[in-house]
Coordinates of C-alpha atoms in Angstrom, one line a residue:
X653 CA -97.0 -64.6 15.8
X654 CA -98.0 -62.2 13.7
X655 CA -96.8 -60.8 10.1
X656 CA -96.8 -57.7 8.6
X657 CA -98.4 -57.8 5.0
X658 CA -96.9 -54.5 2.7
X659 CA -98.5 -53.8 -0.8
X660 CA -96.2 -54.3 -3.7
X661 CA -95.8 -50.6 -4.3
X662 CA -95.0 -50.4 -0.3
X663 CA -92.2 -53.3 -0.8
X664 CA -91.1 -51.3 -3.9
X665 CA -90.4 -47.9 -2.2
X666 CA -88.6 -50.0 0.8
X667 CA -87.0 -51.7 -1.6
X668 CA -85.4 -48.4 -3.0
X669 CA -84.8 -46.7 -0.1
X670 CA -82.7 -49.9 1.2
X671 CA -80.9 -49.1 -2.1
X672 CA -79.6 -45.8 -1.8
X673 CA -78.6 -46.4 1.6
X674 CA -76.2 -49.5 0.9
X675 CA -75.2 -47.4 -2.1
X676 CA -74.3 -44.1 -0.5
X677 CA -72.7 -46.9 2.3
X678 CA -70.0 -47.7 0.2
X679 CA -69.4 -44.4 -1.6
X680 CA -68.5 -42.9 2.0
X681 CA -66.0 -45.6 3.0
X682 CA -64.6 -45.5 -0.8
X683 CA -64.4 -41.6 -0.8
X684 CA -62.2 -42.6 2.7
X685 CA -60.2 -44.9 1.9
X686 CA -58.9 -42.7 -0.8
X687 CA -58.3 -40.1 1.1
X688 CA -56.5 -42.2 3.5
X689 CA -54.1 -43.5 0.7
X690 CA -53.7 -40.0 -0.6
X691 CA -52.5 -38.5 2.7
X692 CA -50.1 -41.7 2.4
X693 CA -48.7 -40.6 -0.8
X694 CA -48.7 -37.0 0.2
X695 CA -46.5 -37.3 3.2
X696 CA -44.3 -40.1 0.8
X697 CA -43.7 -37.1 -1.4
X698 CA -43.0 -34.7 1.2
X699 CA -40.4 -36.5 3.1
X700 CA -38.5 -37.2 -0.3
X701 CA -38.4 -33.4 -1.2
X702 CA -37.3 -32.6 2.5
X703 CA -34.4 -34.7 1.9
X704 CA -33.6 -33.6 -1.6
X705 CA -33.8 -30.0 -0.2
X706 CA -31.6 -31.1 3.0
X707 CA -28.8 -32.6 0.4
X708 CA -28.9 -29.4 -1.4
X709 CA -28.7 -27.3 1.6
X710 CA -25.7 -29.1 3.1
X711 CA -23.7 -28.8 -0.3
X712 CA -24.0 -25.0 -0.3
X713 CA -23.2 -25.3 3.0
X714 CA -20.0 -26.6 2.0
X715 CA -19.5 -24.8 -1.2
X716 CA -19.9 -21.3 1.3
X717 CA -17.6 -22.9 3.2
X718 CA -14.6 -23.4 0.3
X719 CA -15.6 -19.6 -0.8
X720 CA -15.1 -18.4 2.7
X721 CA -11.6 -20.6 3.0
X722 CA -10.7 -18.9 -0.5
X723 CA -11.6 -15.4 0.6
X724 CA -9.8 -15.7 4.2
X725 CA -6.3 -16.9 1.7
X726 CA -6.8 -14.2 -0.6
X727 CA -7.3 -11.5 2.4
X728 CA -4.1 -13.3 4.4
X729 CA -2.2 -12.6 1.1
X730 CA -3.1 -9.2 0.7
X731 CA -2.3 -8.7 4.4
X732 CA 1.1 -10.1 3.5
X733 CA 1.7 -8.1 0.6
X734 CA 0.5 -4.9 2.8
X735 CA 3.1 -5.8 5.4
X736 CA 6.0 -6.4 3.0
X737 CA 5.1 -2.9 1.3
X738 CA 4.8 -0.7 4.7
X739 CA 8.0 -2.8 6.1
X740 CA 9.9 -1.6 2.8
X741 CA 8.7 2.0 3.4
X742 CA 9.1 1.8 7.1
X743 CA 13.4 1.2 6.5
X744 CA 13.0 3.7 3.8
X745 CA 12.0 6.1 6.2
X746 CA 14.3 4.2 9.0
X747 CA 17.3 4.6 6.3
X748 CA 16.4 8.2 5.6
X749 CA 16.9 9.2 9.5
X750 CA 20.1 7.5 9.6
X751 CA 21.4 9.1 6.7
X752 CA 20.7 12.5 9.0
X753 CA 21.7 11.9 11.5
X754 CA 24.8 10.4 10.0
X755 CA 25.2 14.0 8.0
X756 CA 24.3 15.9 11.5
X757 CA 27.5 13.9 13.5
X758 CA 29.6 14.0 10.5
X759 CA 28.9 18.0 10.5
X760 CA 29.6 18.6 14.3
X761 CA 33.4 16.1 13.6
X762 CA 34.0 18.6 10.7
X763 CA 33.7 21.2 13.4
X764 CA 36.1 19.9 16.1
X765 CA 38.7 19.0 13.6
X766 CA 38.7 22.7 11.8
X767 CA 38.6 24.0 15.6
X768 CA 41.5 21.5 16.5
X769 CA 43.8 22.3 13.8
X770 CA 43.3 25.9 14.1
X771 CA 44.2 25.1 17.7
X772 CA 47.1 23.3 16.8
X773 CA 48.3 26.1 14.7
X774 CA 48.0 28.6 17.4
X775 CA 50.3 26.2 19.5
X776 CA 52.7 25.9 16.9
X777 CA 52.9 29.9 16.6
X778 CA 53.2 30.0 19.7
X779 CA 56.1 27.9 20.1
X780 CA 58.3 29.7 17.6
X781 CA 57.5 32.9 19.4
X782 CA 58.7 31.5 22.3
X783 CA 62.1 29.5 20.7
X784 CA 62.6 33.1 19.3
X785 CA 61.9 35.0 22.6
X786 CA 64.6 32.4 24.2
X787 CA 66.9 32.9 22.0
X788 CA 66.8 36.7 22.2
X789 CA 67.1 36.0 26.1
X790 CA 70.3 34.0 25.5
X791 CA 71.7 36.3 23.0
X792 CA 70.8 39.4 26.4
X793 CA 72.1 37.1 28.6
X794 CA 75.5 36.5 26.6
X795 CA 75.8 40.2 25.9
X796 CA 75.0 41.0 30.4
X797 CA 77.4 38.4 31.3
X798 CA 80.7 39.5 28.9
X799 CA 79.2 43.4 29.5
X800 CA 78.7 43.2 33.4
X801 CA 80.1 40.1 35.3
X802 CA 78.4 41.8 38.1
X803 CA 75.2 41.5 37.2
X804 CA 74.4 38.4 39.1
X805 CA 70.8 38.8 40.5
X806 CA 70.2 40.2 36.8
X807 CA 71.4 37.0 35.1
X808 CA 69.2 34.9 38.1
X809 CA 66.5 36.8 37.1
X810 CA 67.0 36.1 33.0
X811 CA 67.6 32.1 34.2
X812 CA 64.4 31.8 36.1
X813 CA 62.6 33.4 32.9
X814 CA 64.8 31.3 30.2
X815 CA 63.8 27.7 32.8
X816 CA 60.5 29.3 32.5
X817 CA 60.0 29.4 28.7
X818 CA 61.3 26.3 28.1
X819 CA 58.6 25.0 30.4
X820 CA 56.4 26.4 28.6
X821 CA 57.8 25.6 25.4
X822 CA 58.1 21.5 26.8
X823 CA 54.5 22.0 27.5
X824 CA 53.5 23.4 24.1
X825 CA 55.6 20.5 22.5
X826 CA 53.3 18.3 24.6
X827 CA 50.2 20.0 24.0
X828 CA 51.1 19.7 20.3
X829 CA 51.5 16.5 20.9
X830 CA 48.6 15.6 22.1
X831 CA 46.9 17.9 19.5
X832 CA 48.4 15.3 16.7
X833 CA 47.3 12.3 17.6
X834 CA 43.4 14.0 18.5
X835 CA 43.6 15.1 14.8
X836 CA 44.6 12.0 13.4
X837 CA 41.6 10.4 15.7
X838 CA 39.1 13.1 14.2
X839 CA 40.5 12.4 10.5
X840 CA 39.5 8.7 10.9
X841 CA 36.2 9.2 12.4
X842 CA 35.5 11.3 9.9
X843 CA 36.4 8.9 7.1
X844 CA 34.7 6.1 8.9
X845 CA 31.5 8.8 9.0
X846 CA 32.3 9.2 5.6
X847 CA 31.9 5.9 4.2
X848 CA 28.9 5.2 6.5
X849 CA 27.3 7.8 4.8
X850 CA 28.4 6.3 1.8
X851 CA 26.9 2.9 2.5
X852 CA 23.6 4.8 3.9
X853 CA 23.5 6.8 0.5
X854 CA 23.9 4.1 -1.6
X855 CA 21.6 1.6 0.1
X856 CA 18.8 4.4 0.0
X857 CA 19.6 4.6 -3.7
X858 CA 19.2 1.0 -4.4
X859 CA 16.3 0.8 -2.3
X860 CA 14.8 4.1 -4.1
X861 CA 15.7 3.0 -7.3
X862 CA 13.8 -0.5 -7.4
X863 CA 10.6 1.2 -5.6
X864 CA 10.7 3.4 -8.8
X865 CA 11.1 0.9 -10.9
X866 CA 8.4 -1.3 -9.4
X867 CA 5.8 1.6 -9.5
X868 CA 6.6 3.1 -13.1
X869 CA 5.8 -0.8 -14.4
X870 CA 2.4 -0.2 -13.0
X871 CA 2.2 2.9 -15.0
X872 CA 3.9 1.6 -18.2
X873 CA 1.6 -1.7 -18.5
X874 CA -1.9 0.7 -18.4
X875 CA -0.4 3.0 -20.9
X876 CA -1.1 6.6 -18.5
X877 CA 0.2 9.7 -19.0
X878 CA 2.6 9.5 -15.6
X879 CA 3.5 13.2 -15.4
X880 CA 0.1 14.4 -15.3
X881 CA -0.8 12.0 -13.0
X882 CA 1.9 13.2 -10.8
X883 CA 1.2 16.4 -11.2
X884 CA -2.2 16.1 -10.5
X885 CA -1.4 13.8 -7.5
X886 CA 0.9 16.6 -5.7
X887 CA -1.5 19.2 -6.4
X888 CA -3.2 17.6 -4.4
X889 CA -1.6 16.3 -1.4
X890 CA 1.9 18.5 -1.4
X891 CA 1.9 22.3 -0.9
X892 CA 4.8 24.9 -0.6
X893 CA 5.5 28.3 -0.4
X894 CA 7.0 31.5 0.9
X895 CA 9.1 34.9 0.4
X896 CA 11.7 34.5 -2.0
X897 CA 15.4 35.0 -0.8
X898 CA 18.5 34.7 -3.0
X899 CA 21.7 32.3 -1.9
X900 CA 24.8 34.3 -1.2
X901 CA 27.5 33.4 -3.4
X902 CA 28.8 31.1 -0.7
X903 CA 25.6 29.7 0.5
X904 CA 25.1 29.0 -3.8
X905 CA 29.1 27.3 -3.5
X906 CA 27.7 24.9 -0.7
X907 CA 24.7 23.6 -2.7
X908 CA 26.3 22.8 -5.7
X909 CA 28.9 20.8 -4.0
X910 CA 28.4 17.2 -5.5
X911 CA 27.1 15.1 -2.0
X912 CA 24.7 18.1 -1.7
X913 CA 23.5 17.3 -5.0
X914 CA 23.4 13.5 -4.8
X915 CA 21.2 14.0 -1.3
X916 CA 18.7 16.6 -3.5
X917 CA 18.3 13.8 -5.9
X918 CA 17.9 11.2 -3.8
X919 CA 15.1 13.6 -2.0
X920 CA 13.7 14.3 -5.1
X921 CA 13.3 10.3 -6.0
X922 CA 11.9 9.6 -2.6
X923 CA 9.0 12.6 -3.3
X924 CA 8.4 11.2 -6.8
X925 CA 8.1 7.2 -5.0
X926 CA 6.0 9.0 -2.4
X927 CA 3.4 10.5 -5.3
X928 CA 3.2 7.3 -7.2
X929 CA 2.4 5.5 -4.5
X930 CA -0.3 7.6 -3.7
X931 CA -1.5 7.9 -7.4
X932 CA -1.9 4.1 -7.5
X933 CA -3.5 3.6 -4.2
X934 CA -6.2 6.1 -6.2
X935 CA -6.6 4.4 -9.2
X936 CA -9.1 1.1 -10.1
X937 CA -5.9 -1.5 -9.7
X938 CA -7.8 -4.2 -8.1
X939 CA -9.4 -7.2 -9.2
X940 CA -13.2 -6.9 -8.2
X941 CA -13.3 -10.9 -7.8
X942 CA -11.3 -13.4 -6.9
X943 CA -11.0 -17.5 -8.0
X944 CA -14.0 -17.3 -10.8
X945 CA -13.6 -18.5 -13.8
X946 CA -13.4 -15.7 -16.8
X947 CA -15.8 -16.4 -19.7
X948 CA -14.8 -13.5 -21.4
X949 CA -12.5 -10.7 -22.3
X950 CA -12.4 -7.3 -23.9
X951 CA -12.7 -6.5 -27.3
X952 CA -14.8 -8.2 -30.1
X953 CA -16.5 -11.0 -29.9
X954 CA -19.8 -13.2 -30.8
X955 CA -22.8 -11.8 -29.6
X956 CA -24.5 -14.7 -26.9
X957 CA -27.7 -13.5 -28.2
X958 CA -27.4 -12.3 -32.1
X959 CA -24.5 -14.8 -32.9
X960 CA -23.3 -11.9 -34.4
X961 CA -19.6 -9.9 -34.0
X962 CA -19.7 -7.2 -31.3
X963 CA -17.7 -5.2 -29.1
X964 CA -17.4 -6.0 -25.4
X965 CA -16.8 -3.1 -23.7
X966 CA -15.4 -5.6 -20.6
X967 CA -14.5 -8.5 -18.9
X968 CA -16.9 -11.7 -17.7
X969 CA -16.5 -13.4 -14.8
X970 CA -19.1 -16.3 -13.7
X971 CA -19.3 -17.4 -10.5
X972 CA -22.1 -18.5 -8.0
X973 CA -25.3 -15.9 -7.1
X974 CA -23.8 -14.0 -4.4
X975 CA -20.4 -14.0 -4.9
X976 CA -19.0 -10.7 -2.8
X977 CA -18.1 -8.2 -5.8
X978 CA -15.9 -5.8 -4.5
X979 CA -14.4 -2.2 -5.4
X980 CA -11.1 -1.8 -7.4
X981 CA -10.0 1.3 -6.2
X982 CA -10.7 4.4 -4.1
X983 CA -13.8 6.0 -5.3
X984 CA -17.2 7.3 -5.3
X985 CA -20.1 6.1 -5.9
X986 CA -22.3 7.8 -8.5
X987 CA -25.1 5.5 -9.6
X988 CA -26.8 2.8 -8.4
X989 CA -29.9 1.0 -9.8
X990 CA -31.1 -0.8 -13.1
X991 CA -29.8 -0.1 -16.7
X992 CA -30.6 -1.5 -19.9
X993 CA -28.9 -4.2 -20.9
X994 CA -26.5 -4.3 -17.9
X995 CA -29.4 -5.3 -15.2
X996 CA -28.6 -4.3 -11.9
X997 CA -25.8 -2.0 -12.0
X998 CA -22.8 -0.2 -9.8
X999 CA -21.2 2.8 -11.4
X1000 CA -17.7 4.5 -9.4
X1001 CA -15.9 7.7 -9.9
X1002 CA -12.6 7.3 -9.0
X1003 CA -9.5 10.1 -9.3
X1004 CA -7.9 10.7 -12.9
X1005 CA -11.2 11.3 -15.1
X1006 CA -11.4 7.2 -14.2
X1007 CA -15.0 4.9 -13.8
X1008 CA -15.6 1.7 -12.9
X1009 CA -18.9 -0.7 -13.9
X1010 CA -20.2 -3.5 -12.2
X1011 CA -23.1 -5.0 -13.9
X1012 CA -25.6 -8.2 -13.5
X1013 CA -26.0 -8.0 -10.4
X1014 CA -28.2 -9.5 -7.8
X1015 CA -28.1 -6.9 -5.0
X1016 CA -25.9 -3.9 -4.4
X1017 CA -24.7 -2.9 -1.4
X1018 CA -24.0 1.1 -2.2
X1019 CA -26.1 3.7 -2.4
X1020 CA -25.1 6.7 -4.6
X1021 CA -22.5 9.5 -2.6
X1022 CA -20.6 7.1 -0.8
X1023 CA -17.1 6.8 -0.4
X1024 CA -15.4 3.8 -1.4
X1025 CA -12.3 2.2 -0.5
X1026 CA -10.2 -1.0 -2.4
X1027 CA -11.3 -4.4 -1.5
X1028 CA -15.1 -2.7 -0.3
X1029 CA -17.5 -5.4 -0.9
X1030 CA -20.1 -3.6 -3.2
X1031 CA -22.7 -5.9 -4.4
X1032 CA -23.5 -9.4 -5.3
X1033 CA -23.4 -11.9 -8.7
X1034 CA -26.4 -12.4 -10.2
X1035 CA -28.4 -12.6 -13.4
X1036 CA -30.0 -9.7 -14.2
X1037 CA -30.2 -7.4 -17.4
X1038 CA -29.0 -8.8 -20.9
X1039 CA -27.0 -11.8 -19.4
X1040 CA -27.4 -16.0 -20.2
X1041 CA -26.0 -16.8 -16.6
X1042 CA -24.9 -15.5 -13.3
X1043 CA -21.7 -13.8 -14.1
X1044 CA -20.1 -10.3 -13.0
X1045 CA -19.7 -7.8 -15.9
X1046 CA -16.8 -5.3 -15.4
X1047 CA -15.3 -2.2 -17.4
X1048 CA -13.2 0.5 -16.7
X1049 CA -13.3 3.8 -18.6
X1050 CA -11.4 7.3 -18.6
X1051 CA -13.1 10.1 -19.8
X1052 CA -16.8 7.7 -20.1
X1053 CA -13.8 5.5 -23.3
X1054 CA -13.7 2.1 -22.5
X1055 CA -10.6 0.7 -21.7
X1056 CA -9.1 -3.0 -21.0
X1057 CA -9.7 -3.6 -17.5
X1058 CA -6.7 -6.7 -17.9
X1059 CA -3.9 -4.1 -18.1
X1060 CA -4.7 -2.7 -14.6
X1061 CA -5.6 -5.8 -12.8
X1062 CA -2.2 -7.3 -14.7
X1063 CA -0.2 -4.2 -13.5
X1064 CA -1.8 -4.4 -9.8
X1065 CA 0.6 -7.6 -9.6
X1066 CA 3.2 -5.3 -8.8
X1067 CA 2.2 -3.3 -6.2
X1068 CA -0.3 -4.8 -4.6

């Protein structure tokens, strides 16, 4: 055997060395473990936030799906509403046609019966000539046969023409006759024409009447001027013209009789249903969202921000970010982009000296010249500008005044 003898400053030094190895031993497999148990905790943490995220994934999932359920309802509705409106001006238009065609058939019996009774007439002339040409034969016959007893192929002659005339006049009797009864056959078409037309007139009256009515509500509840709307409107889309020639006095006679009037005024209604109808489809009627809640309306208020009174200019919808926002009316588009104190912002010309605002927004979907129609989905709810929450800022103005936006989406009810 042998042995190894170290100096005490050799066993020292090992001493030290074997030291800081144990030492820096355990520091690694510390440092480790840690780091084990952190990547523990890590993926711990992880797998809880993917759930959390999941959950909140699947519940907008489902709140996009009641939105979509609630736009598709809202859009059947309107399609409704559309159909009930052109089906009212299709028999409008359907009643119109019969009405002329009722006039055109009633004109052409008119006809046959004058050119019937003149007929008639000439018949009946013609049978007194004839009673009176017989009895002048019979009066020359009497006076032949006392004058001339002789005169026997004479007084054949004046019986073949006497058998004659009566022939004829039997056959004029008959034709009269006949005549009659395809008079009295014409009078009674003509009075059932008559009150056909009667029944055509007065249904297109009615019908004329409460499409008026319906329409001038709109214009009543938003407080326009109609007539210059109107006359604006068939500046617009009506056009007439031509060389001036006078009525004869005759021609003058005819159009002042009293149906001629009644179908003028009835034309004249129809024109002034036709205009409104057009002037409404042109104006900001529409409701630029549907099923939010409103958190405020127009006219003075609390400030959110000062807690003071101020005017709002609008009304406040909230609603999720993202909502579809959509355009109240046929328009233009003349601004898009960022404003102070309305964020993101919309603005639409539309016809009348009338603009629409949409404000707070989170995107828009316009750019600035396009053409816009009703129910166009513009942009999108969000948060921007002066706002406390996600909410849709609207306003309507004529002439750049602010006006209540409720009396136009109120008087939409009844027409769209």
């Amino acid at each position: 055997m042998r042995f190894i003898t170290l100096r005490p400053l050799s066993q020292l030094g090992l001493a030290m060395v074997l030291a800081v190895v144990l030492t820096w031993t355990g520091f690694t497999s510390g440092v480790y473990i840690g780091q084990a148990l952190d990547g523990r905790q890590t993926d711990l943490r992880l797998d809880t936030m993917r759930e959390a995220y999941e959950a909140k994934i699947a519940a907008m999932q489902g709140e996009q799906r009641l939105l979509e359920e609630s736009l598709e309802a809202a859009r059947t509705r309107a399609d409704r509403i559309g159909q009930r409106l052109s089906d009212k001006q299709t028999a409008l238009v359907q009643a119109a046609n019969e009405l002329q065609e009722a006039r055109l058939e009633l004109d052409g019996l008119r006809t046959a019966y004058t050119e019937t009774h003149a007929k008639r007439t000439r018949e009946l002339d013609r049978i007194t000539d004839l009673e009176s040409e017989l009895a002048s034969m019979q009066l020359q016959f009497t006076e032949t046969a006392t004058a001339h007893d002789g005169m026997t192929d004479a007084i054949q002659v004046f019986s073949e023409t006497m058998e004659q005339v009566i022939d004829e006049r039997d056959m004029a009797h008959r034709l009269t006759e006949e005549l009659a009864i395809e008079v009295e056959t014409l009078s009674a078409e003509v009075v059932r024409w008559e009150s056909r037309q009667e029944r055509v007139m007065t249904q297109l009256e009615e019908a004329a009447r409460t499409s008026m009515e319906g329409l001038e509500r709109v214009f009543d509840r938003t407080d326009l001027d109609l007539d210059r709307i109107l006359k604006q409107t068939k500046r617009d889309y009506t056009g007439a013209g031509g060389p001036f020639v006078p009525l004869t006095t005759e021609e003058a006679a005819q159009a002042a009789d009293e149906e001629e009037l009644r179908v003028a005024a009835l034309v004249t209604d129809l024109e002034r249903i036709n205009l409104m109808r057009i002037a409404t489809e042109r104006l900001p009627l529409g409701q630029p969202v549907t099923g939010m809640r409103l958190t405020s309306g127009f006219g003075p208020r609390r400030d959110p921000f000062k807690r003071r009174m101020a005017m709002h200019n609008g009304i406040d919808w909230a609603g999720p970010r993202g909502t579809p926002i959509k355009a109240t009316g046929h328009g233009v588009v003349s601004f898009v982009g960022r404003q102070r104190g309305y964020g993101i912002m919309v603005k639409i010309k539309h016809a009348f000296g009338f603009e629409t605002i949409y404000a707070h927004l989170s995107r828009a979907r316009v750019k600035v010249g396009q053409e816009v129609e009703r129910g166009d989905r513009i942009a999108d709810m969000g948060n921007t500008g002066r706002s406390t929450g996600t909410h849709l800022h609207y306003e309507v103005r004529i002439g750049n005044k602010p006006v209540n936006p409720a009396k136009f989406i109120e008087a939409a009810r009844d027409v769209l």
